[in-house]
Amino acid sequence: MQRINVAEVAPQAYQAVLGLEKYVRANVGHTVLELVKLRASMLNGCAFCVDMHSRDALAAGESDRRLFAVAAWREAPFFDERERTALALTDAVTRLGEHGVPDDVWDAAAKVWSEKELADLLMAIATINVWNRIAVTCRTDLPVEA
């Protein structure tokens, strides 16, 4: 059962996060954005977001095989270098530990993404992590039918 609806209880805060969402949608390629959203949501155990972003990606033409492989992306041959570095950065930022994002992860991403693209990618990862934390904490209900 859903605990609280943040959009209703704190609409200004919700709109602020939605502003970040609109920014990343306009500045990060759709395919990479959906992969990042799906991966972070898997790591965070956010069923609502895993459901939403897998459906969104499928509707946009992403293959089910690639989507299923996001769970084991390191071993899957389906992702190009930019996607792989985006997924690695997503893992590191989402699981942010005591020592932060490792230099090798950042350096690999910086080789294939411009500074602006990296900044936008980082904002996308941060934004989906905010959404995940809201949805998991609030126990946001999954739609019965998609």
mmCIF file of C-alpha atoms in Angstrom:
data_model
loop_
_atom_site.group_PDB
_atom_site.id
_atom_site.type_symbol
_atom_site.label_atom_id
_atom_site.label_comp_id
_atom_site.label_asym_id
_atom_site.label_seq_id
_atom_site.Cartn_x
_atom_site.Cartn_y
_atom_site.Cartn_z
ATOM 1 C CA MET A 1 0.000 0.000 0.000
ATOM 2 C CA GLN A 2 1.312 3.421 -0.941
ATOM 3 C CA ARG A 3 2.463 5.426 2.080
ATOM 4 C CA ILE A 4 2.266 8.946 0.677
ATOM 5 C CA ASN A 5 1.879 10.750 -2.639
ATOM 6 C CA VAL A 6 4.706 13.284 -2.721
ATOM 7 C CA ALA A 7 3.241 15.065 -5.764
ATOM 8 C CA GLU A 8 0.129 15.882 -3.721
ATOM 9 C CA VAL A 9 1.743 16.539 -0.341
ATOM 10 C CA ALA A 10 4.809 18.505 -1.533
ATOM 11 C CA PRO A 11 3.981 19.668 -5.068
ATOM 12 C CA GLN A 12 6.782 22.241 -5.265
ATOM 13 C CA ALA A 13 9.410 19.656 -4.366
ATOM 14 C CA TYR A 14 7.905 17.216 -6.848
ATOM 15 C CA GLN A 15 7.946 19.888 -9.568
ATOM 16 C CA ALA A 16 11.621 20.601 -8.835
ATOM 17 C CA VAL A 17 12.523 16.935 -9.424
ATOM 18 C CA LEU A 18 10.294 16.947 -12.499
ATOM 19 C CA GLY A 19 12.323 19.921 -13.756
ATOM 20 C CA LEU A 20 15.473 17.791 -13.537
ATOM 21 C CA GLU A 21 13.651 15.020 -15.386
ATOM 22 C CA LYS A 22 12.662 17.380 -18.196
ATOM 23 C CA TYR A 23 16.241 18.629 -18.463
ATOM 24 C CA VAL A 24 17.766 15.149 -18.792
ATOM 25 C CA ARG A 25 15.113 14.053 -21.299
ATOM 26 C CA ALA A 26 16.080 17.008 -23.473
ATOM 27 C CA ASN A 27 19.844 16.526 -23.098
ATOM 28 C CA VAL A 28 20.577 12.784 -22.924
ATOM 29 C CA GLY A 29 19.891 10.430 -25.816
ATOM 30 C CA HIS A 30 16.725 8.409 -25.302
ATOM 31 C CA THR A 31 18.342 4.975 -25.639
ATOM 32 C CA VAL A 32 21.115 5.655 -23.122
ATOM 33 C CA LEU A 33 18.703 7.452 -20.815
ATOM 34 C CA GLU A 34 16.355 4.470 -20.641
ATOM 35 C CA LEU A 35 19.263 2.053 -20.087
ATOM 36 C CA VAL A 36 20.555 4.230 -17.239
ATOM 37 C CA LYS A 37 17.092 4.557 -15.699
ATOM 38 C CA LEU A 38 16.487 0.827 -15.931
ATOM 39 C CA ARG A 39 19.882 -0.112 -14.474
ATOM 40 C CA ALA A 40 19.688 2.283 -11.519
ATOM 41 C CA SER A 41 16.130 1.158 -10.818
ATOM 42 C CA MET A 42 17.243 -2.482 -10.806
ATOM 43 C CA LEU A 43 20.080 -1.721 -8.397
ATOM 44 C CA ASN A 44 17.729 0.235 -6.122
ATOM 45 C CA GLY A 45 15.020 -2.430 -6.187
ATOM 46 C CA CYS A 46 12.429 0.011 -7.530
ATOM 47 C CA ALA A 47 9.739 -2.154 -9.109
ATOM 48 C CA PHE A 48 7.669 0.852 -10.172
ATOM 49 C CA CYS A 49 10.573 2.384 -12.127
ATOM 50 C CA VAL A 50 11.808 -0.933 -13.565
ATOM 51 C CA ASP A 51 8.304 -1.515 -14.896
ATOM 52 C CA MET A 52 7.906 2.017 -16.271
ATOM 53 C CA HIS A 53 11.313 2.296 -17.926
ATOM 54 C CA SER A 54 11.288 -1.174 -19.442
ATOM 55 C CA ARG A 55 7.851 -0.443 -20.942
ATOM 56 C CA ASP A 56 8.992 3.001 -22.156
ATOM 57 C CA ALA A 57 12.099 1.520 -23.789
ATOM 58 C CA LEU A 58 10.113 -1.247 -25.473
ATOM 59 C CA ALA A 59 7.590 1.266 -26.781
ATOM 60 C CA ALA A 60 10.481 3.313 -28.230
ATOM 61 C CA GLY A 61 11.755 0.265 -30.110
ATOM 62 C CA GLU A 62 14.370 -1.132 -27.732
ATOM 63 C CA SER A 63 14.763 -4.913 -27.968
ATOM 64 C CA ASP A 64 13.617 -7.096 -25.109
ATOM 65 C CA ARG A 65 16.906 -8.974 -25.314
ATOM 66 C CA ARG A 66 18.968 -5.836 -24.581
ATOM 67 C CA LEU A 67 16.597 -4.808 -21.795
ATOM 68 C CA PHE A 68 16.852 -8.198 -20.102
ATOM 69 C CA ALA A 69 20.642 -8.023 -20.461
ATOM 70 C CA VAL A 70 20.841 -4.745 -18.515
ATOM 71 C CA ALA A 71 20.799 -6.873 -15.349
ATOM 72 C CA ALA A 72 24.087 -8.502 -16.466
ATOM 73 C CA TRP A 73 25.378 -5.827 -18.826
ATOM 74 C CA ARG A 74 29.077 -6.501 -18.129
ATOM 75 C CA GLU A 75 28.782 -10.007 -19.571
ATOM 76 C CA ALA A 76 26.385 -9.129 -22.400
ATOM 77 C CA PRO A 77 27.728 -8.286 -25.873
ATOM 78 C CA PHE A 78 24.779 -6.045 -26.792
ATOM 79 C CA PHE A 79 26.056 -2.656 -25.644
ATOM 80 C CA ASP A 80 28.454 -0.291 -27.395
ATOM 81 C CA GLU A 81 31.299 1.525 -25.651
ATOM 82 C CA ARG A 82 29.288 4.631 -24.792
ATOM 83 C CA GLU A 83 26.436 2.552 -23.374
ATOM 84 C CA ARG A 84 28.872 0.394 -21.385
ATOM 85 C CA THR A 85 30.581 3.415 -19.844
ATOM 86 C CA ALA A 86 27.187 4.959 -19.055
ATOM 87 C CA LEU A 87 26.103 1.739 -17.345
ATOM 88 C CA ALA A 88 29.395 1.505 -15.420
ATOM 89 C CA LEU A 89 29.000 5.103 -14.270
ATOM 90 C CA THR A 90 25.393 4.368 -13.293
ATOM 91 C CA ASP A 91 26.553 1.447 -11.157
ATOM 92 C CA ALA A 92 29.265 3.515 -9.473
ATOM 93 C CA VAL A 93 27.076 6.564 -8.789
ATOM 94 C CA THR A 94 24.079 4.504 -7.659
ATOM 95 C CA ARG A 95 26.204 2.381 -5.322
ATOM 96 C CA LEU A 96 28.238 5.391 -4.246
ATOM 97 C CA GLY A 97 30.467 4.126 -1.494
ATOM 98 C CA GLU A 98 32.972 5.531 0.908
ATOM 99 C CA HIS A 99 35.518 6.186 -1.845
ATOM 100 C CA GLY A 100 33.155 7.681 -4.413
ATOM 101 C CA VAL A 101 33.285 6.935 -8.128
ATOM 102 C CA PRO A 102 36.498 5.095 -9.046
ATOM 103 C CA ASP A 103 38.884 6.934 -11.368
ATOM 104 C CA ASP A 104 38.921 4.076 -13.884
ATOM 105 C CA VAL A 105 35.131 4.283 -14.281
ATOM 106 C CA TRP A 106 35.201 8.056 -14.673
ATOM 107 C CA ASP A 107 38.210 8.027 -17.002
ATOM 108 C CA ALA A 108 36.642 5.407 -19.290
ATOM 109 C CA ALA A 109 33.485 7.507 -19.561
ATOM 110 C CA ALA A 110 35.479 10.703 -20.139
ATOM 111 C CA LYS A 111 37.178 9.073 -23.135
ATOM 112 C CA VAL A 112 33.904 8.613 -25.014
ATOM 113 C CA TRP A 113 31.658 11.375 -23.621
ATOM 114 C CA SER A 114 32.357 15.122 -23.788
ATOM 115 C CA GLU A 115 32.398 17.121 -20.544
ATOM 116 C CA LYS A 116 28.883 18.446 -21.252
ATOM 117 C CA GLU A 117 27.622 14.950 -22.083
ATOM 118 C CA LEU A 118 29.168 13.616 -18.868
ATOM 119 C CA ALA A 119 27.544 16.380 -16.840
ATOM 120 C CA ASP A 120 24.179 15.588 -18.427
ATOM 121 C CA LEU A 121 24.680 11.858 -17.907
ATOM 122 C CA LEU A 122 25.545 12.455 -14.260
ATOM 123 C CA MET A 123 22.368 14.525 -13.868
ATOM 124 C CA ALA A 124 20.357 11.683 -15.454
ATOM 125 C CA ILE A 125 21.834 9.148 -13.019
ATOM 126 C CA ALA A 126 21.233 11.449 -10.058
ATOM 127 C CA THR A 127 17.663 12.144 -11.156
ATOM 128 C CA ILE A 128 16.633 8.498 -11.520
ATOM 129 C CA ASN A 129 18.180 7.812 -8.120
ATOM 130 C CA VAL A 130 15.982 10.559 -6.637
ATOM 131 C CA TRP A 131 12.890 9.072 -8.316
ATOM 132 C CA ASN A 132 13.839 5.574 -7.098
ATOM 133 C CA ARG A 133 14.249 6.739 -3.535
ATOM 134 C CA ILE A 134 10.894 8.484 -3.605
ATOM 135 C CA ALA A 135 9.063 5.533 -5.174
ATOM 136 C CA VAL A 136 10.654 2.873 -2.944
ATOM 137 C CA THR A 137 10.189 4.868 0.267
ATOM 138 C CA CYS A 138 6.610 5.813 -0.579
ATOM 139 C CA ARG A 139 5.840 2.307 -1.853
ATOM 140 C CA THR A 140 4.466 3.730 -5.080
ATOM 141 C CA ASP A 141 1.921 1.308 -6.487
ATOM 142 C CA LEU A 142 2.617 -0.439 -9.758
ATOM 143 C CA PRO A 143 -0.163 -0.095 -12.307
ATOM 144 C CA VAL A 144 -2.186 -3.317 -12.464
ATOM 145 C CA GLU A 145 -2.422 -3.018 -16.227
ATOM 146 C CA ALA A 146 0.136 -1.359 -18.447
#
